[in-house]
Tab-separated table of C-alpha atoms and ligand atoms in Angstrom:
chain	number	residue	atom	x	y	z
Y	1	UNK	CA	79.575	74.898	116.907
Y	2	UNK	CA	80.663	73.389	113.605
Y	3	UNK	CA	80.744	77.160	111.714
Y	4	UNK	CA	83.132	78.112	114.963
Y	5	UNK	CA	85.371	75.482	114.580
Y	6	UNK	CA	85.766	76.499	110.632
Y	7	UNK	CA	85.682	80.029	111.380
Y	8	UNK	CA	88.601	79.281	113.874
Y	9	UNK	CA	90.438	77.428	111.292
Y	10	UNK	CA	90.028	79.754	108.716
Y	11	UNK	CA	91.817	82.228	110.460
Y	12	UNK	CA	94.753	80.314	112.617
Y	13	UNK	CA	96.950	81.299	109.161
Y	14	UNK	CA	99.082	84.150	109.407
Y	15	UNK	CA	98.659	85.630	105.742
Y	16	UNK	CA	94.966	85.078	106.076
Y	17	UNK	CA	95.378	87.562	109.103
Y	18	UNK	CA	97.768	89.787	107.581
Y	19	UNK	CA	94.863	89.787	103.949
Y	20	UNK	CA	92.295	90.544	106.686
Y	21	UNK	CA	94.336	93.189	108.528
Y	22	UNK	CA	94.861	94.774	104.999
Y	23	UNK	CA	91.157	94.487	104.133
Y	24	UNK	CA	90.191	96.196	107.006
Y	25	UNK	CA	91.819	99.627	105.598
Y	26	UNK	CA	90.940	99.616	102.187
Y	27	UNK	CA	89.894	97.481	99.480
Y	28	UNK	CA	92.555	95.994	97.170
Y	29	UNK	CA	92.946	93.869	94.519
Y	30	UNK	CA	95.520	90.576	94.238
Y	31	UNK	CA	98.120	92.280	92.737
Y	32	UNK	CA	98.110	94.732	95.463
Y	33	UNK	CA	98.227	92.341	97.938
Y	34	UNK	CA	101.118	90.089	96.507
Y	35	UNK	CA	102.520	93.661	96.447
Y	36	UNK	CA	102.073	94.455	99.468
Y	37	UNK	CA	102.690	91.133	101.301
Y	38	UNK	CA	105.854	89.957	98.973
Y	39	UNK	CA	104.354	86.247	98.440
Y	40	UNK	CA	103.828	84.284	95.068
Y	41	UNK	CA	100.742	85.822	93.640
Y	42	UNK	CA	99.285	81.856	93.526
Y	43	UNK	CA	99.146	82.009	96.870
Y	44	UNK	CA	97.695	85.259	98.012
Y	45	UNK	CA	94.908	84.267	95.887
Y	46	UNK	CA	94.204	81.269	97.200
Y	47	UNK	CA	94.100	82.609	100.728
Y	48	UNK	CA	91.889	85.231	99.222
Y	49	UNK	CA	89.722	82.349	97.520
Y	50	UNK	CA	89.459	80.735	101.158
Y	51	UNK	CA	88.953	83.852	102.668
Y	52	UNK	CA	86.254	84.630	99.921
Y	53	UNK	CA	84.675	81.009	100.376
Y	54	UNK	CA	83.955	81.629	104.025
Y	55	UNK	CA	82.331	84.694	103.254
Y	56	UNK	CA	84.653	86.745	105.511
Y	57	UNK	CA	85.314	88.896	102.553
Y	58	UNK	CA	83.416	89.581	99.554
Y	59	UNK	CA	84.706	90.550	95.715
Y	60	UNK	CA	83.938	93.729	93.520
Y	61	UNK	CA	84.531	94.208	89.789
Y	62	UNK	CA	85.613	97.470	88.812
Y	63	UNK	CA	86.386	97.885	84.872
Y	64	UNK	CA	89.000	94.698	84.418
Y	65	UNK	CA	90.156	94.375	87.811
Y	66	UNK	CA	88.358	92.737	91.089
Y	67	UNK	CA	88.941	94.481	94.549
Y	68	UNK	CA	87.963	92.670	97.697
Y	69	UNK	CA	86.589	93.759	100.765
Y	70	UNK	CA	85.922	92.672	104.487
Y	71	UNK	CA	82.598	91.618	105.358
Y	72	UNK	CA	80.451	92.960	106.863
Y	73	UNK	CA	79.028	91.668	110.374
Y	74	UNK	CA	75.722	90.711	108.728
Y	75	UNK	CA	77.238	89.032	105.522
Y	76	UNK	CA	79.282	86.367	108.446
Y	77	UNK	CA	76.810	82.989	108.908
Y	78	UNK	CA	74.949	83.868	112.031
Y	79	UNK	CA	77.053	81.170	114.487
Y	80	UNK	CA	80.274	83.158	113.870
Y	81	UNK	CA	79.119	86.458	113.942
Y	82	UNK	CA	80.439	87.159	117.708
Y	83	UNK	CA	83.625	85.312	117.154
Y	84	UNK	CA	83.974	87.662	113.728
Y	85	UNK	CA	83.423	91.225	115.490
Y	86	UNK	CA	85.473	90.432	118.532
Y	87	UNK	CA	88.574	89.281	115.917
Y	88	UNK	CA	88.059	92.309	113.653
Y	89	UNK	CA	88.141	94.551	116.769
Y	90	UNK	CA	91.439	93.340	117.634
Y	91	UNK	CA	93.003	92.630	114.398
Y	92	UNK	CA	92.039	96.394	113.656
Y	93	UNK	CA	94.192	97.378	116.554
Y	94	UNK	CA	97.205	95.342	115.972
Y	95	UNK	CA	100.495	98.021	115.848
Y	96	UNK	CA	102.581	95.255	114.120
Y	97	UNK	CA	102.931	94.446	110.490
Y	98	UNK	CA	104.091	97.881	110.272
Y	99	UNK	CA	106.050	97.432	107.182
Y	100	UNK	CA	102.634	96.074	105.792
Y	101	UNK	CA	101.089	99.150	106.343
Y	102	UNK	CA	104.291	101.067	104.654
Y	103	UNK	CA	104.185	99.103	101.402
Y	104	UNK	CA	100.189	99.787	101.752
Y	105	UNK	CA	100.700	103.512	101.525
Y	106	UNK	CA	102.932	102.908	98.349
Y	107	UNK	CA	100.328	101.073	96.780
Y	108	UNK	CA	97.636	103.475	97.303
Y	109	UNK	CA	99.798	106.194	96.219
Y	110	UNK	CA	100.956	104.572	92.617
Y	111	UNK	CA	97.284	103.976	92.329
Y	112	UNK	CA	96.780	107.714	92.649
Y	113	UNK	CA	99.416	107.538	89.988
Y	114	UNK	CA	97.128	105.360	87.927
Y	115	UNK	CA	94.216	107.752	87.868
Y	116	UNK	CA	94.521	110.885	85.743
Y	117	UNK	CA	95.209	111.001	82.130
Y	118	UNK	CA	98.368	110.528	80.381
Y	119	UNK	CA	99.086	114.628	79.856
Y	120	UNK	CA	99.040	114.316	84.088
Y	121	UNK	CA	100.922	111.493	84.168
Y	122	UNK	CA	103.704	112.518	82.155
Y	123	UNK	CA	103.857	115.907	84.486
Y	124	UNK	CA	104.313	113.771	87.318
Y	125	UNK	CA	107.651	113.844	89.415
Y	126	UNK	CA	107.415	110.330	89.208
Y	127	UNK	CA	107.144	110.387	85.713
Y	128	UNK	CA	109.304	113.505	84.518
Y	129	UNK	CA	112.617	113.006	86.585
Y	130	UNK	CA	114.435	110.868	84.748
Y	131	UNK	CA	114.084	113.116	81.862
Y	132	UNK	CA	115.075	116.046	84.231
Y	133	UNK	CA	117.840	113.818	85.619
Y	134	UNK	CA	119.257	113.113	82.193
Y	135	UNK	CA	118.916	117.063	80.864
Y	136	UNK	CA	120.595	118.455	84.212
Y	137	UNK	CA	123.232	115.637	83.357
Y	138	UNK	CA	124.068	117.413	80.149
Y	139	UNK	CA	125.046	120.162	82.159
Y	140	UNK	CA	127.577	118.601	84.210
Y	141	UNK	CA	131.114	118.611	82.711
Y	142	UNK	CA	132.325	114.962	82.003
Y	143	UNK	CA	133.808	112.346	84.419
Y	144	UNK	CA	135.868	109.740	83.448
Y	145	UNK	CA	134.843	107.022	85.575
Y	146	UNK	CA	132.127	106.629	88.729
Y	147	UNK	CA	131.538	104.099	91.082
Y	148	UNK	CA	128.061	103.236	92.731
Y	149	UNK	CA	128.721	101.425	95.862
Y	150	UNK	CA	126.307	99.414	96.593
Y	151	UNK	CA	124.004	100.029	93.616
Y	152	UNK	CA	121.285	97.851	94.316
Y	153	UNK	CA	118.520	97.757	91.449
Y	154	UNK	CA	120.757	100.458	89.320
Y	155	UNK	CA	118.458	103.144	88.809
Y	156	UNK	CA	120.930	105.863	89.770
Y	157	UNK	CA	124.205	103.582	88.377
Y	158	UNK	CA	122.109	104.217	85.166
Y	159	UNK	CA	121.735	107.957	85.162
Y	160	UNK	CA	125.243	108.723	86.334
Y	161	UNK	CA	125.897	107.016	82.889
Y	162	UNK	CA	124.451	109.819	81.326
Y	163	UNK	CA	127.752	112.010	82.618
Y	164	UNK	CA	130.815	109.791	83.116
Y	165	UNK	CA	132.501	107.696	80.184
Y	166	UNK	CA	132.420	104.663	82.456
Y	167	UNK	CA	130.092	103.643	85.540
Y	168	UNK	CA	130.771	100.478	88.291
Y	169	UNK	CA	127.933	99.635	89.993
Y	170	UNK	CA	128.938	97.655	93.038
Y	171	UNK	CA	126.193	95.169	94.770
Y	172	UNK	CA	126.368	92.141	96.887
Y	173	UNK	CA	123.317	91.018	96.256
Y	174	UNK	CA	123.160	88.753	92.993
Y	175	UNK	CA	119.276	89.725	92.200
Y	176	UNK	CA	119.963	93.347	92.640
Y	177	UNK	CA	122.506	93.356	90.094
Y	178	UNK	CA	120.614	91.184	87.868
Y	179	UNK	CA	117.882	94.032	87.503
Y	180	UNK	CA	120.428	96.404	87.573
Y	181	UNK	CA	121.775	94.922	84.014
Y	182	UNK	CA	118.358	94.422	83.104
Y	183	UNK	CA	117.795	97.977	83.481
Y	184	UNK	CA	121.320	99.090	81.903
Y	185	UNK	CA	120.543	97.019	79.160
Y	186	UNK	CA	116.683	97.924	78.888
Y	187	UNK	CA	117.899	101.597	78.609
Y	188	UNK	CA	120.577	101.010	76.027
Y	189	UNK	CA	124.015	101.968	78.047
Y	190	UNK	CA	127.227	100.216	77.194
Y	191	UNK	CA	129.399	102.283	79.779
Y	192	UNK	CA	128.036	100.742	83.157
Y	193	UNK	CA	129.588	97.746	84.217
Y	194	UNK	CA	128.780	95.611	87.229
Y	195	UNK	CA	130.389	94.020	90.186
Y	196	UNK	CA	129.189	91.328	92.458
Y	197	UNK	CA	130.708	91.248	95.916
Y	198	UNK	CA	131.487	92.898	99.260
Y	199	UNK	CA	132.335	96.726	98.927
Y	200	UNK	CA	134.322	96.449	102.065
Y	201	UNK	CA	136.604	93.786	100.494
Y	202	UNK	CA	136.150	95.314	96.809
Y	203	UNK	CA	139.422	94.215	94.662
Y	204	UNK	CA	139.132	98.046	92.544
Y	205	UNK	CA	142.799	100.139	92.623
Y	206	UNK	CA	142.972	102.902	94.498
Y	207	UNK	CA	143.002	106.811	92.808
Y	208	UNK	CA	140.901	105.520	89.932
Y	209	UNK	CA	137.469	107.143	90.205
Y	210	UNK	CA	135.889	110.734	90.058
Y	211	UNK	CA	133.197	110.136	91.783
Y	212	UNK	CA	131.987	108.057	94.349
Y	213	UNK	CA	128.476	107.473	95.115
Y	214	UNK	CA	126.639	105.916	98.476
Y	215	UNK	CA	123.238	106.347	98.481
Y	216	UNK	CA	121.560	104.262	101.005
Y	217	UNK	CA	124.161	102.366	101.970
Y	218	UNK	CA	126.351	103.190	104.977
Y	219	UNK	CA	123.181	101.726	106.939
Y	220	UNK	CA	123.921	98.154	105.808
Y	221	UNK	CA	127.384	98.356	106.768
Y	222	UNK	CA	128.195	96.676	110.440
Y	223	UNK	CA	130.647	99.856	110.221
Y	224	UNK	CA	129.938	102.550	108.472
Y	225	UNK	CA	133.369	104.106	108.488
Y	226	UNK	CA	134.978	101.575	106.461
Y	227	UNK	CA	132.282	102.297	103.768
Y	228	UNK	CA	133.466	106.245	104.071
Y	229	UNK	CA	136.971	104.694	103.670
Y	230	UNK	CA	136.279	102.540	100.840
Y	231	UNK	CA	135.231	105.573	98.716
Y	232	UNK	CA	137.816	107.489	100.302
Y	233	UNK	CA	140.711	104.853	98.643
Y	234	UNK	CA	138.711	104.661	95.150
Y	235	UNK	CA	138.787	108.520	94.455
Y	236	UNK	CA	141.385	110.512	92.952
Y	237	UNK	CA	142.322	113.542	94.518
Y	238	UNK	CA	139.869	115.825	93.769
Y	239	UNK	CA	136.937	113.369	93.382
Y	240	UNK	CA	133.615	113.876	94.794
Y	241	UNK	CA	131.768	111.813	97.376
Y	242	UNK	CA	128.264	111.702	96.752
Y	243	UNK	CA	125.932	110.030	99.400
Y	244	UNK	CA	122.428	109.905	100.724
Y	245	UNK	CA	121.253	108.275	103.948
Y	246	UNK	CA	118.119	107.956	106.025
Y	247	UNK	CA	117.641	110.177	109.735
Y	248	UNK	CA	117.489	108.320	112.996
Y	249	UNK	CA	114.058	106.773	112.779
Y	250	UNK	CA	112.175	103.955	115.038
Y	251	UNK	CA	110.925	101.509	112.304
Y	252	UNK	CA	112.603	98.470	113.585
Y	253	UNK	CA	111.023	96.408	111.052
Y	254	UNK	CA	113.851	97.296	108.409
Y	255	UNK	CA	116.084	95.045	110.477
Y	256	UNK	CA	114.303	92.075	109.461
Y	257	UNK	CA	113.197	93.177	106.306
Y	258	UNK	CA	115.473	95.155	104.776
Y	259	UNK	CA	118.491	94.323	106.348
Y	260	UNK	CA	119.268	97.228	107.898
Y	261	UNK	CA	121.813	97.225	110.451
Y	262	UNK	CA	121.393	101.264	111.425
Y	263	UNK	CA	118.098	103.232	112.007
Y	264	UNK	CA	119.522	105.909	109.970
Y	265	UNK	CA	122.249	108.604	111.316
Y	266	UNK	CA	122.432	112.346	112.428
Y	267	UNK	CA	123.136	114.748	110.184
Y	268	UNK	CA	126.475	116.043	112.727
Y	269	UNK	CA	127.148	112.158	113.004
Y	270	UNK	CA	127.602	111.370	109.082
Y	271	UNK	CA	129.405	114.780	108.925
Y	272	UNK	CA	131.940	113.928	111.300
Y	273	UNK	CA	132.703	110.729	110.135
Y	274	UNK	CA	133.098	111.795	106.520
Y	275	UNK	CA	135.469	114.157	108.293
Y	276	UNK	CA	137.058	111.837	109.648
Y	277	UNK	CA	137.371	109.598	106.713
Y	278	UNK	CA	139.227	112.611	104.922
Y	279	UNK	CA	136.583	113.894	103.180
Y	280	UNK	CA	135.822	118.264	103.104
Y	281	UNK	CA	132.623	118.513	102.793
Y	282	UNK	CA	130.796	120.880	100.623
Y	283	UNK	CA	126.871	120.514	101.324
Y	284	UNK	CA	124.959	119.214	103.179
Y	285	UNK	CA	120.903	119.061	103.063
Y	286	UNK	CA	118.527	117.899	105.506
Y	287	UNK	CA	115.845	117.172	103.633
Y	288	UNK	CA	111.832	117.885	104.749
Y	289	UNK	CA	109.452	115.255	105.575
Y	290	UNK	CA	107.261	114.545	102.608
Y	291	UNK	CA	103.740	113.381	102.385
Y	292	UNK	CA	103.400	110.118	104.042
Y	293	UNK	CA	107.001	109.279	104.125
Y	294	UNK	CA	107.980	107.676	107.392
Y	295	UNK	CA	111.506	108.849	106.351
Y	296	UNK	CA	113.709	111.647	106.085
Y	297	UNK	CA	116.583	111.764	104.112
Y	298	UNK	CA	119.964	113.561	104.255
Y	299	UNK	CA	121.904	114.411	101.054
Y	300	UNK	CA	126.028	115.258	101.341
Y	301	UNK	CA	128.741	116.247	98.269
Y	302	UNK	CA	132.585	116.339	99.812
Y	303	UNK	CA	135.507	116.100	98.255
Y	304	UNK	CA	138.526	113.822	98.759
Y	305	UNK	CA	141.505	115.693	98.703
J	1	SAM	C1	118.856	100.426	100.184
J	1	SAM	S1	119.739	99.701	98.858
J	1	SAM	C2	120.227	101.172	98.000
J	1	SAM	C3	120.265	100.979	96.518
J	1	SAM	C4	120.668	102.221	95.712
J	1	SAM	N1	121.979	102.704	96.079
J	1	SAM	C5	119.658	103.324	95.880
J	1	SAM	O1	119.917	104.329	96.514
J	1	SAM	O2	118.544	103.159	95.347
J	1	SAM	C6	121.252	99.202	99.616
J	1	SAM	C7	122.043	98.262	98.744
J	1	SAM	O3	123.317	98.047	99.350
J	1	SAM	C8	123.689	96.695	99.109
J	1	SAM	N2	124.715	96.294	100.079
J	1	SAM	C9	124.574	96.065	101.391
J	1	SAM	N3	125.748	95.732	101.955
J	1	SAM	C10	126.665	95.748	100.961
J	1	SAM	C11	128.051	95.470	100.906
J	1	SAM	N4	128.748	95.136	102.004
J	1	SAM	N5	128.658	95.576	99.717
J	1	SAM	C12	127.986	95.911	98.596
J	1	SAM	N6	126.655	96.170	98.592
J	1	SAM	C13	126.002	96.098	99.756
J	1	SAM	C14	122.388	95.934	99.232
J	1	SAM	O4	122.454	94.672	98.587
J	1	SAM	C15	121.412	96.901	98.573
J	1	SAM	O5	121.240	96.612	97.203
């Protein structure tokens, strides 16, 4: 009775469940987890250390890092054991924490990442395209200025640098733009400058960019004409929209989460509204599902004339 009542209390914690439902797919290390589960590494290892102490999961060293994995059935003191199978059987069946599973696939992939030797590595998309991204950048003839609307982390504010004598990455989010400078800064630019506020309400004059950029951001917008419109106003005749969004997909999850406010958009519906914002548009890709990506993106160039 008494190992019931601690197996019981052991796990009546949600992250203990969600480490357990985790556990149940693969082994992973702390890191991984905290990864995964976006809480202070201090305490995904002490839920791991309870976890560890009740023997419902047991450690493995490989090289310098420790992985941990469920228990088995026979590992569980004997009083629990039906208690342990039943709860494994249906926390093995649980559809939710879907977004767990999501950032689990990520970390499995970047530790396929982590696994062949540096002349692999350095061939690796994830590895090679900002090189790529800054040669095909050469190629393109210069812009004066470019604005990144909503820039978030500014990854791509930082390689439109590489073409344009001056870059505005726009963000509302204060810790976005903080590693955005961090990353400006880390990569040596001194032509990217950053704004903190509400693109919708964005005190920039109108006619004074080349190119507008809005990549992943219409679907945080309650409306996502008035982002169309806000890029519309900013360009000079001439100027080029550039934006990337996400196809209609079900994983509700990003409402919480991310913030989302749209689960993605047609291809025909982000056409028409650029259309309607002004805009002529002069591509526009689908792209294909890629491997494991619950995803699917859609790419656009128009021009504001
Ligand atoms: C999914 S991220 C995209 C980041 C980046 N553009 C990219 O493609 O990697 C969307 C960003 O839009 C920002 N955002 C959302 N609503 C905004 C608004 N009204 N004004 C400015 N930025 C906004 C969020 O803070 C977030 O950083």
């Amino acid at each position: 009775m008494k190992e019931m009542a601690s197996l019981l209390r052991i796990v009546a914690d949600e992250t203990r469940l969600r480490v357990l439902r985790l556990l149940s797919e693969t082994p992973l290390n702390v890191t991984e987890l905290t990864t995964i589960l976006g809480l202070a590494q201090s305490g995904v290892s002490k839920q791991v250390g309870t976890l560890k102490k009740a023997g419902l999961v047991r450690e493995r060293r490989e090289g310098l890092k420790t992985f941990y994995r469920l228990s088995e059935e026979a590992e569980v003191p004997e009083e629990g054991r039906p208690l342990w199978v039943l709860l494994m059987d249906r926390v093995r069946s649980t559809e939710d924490n879907r977004h767990d599973l999501v950032r689990l696939a990520d970390v499995l992939e970047s530790r396929e990442g982590d696994t062949p030797g540096l002349h692999e590595r350095l061939l690796a998309p994830g590895e090679s395209w900002h090189a790529w991204s800054r040669m095909i950048m050469t190629l393109l003839p210069s812009m004066k200025r470019a604005v990144d609307l909503g820039c978030g982390g500014g990854i791509l504010t930082a390689e439109l640098a590489r073409a344009c004598d001056e870059v505005v990455g726009v963000d509302i989010s204060g810790p976005a733009l903080s590693a955005a400078r961090a990353h400006a800064e880390r990569v040596g630019l001194t032509n990217v400058r950053f704004v903190e506020g509400d693109m919708t309400t964005l005190d920039m004059p109108d006619s004074c960019c080349d190119v507008a950029v809005l990549s992943q951001t219409l679907h945080h917008l309650p409306d996502p004409m008035v982002g169309l419109r806000v890029a519309a106003r900013l360009l000079k005749a001439g100027g080029r929209l550039i934006l990337m969004e996400l196809l209609p997909h079900d994983e509700a999850w990003v409402t919480d989460k991310l913030g989302h406010l749209h689960l993605g958009f047609a291809a025909t519906d982000l056409e028409s509204m650029m259309e309607q914002a002004g805009f002529r548009i002069t591509s526009l890709e689908t792209l294909p599902p890629s491997r494991g990506e619950r995803f699917r993106a859609v790419q656009a160039c128009a021009v504001w004339e």
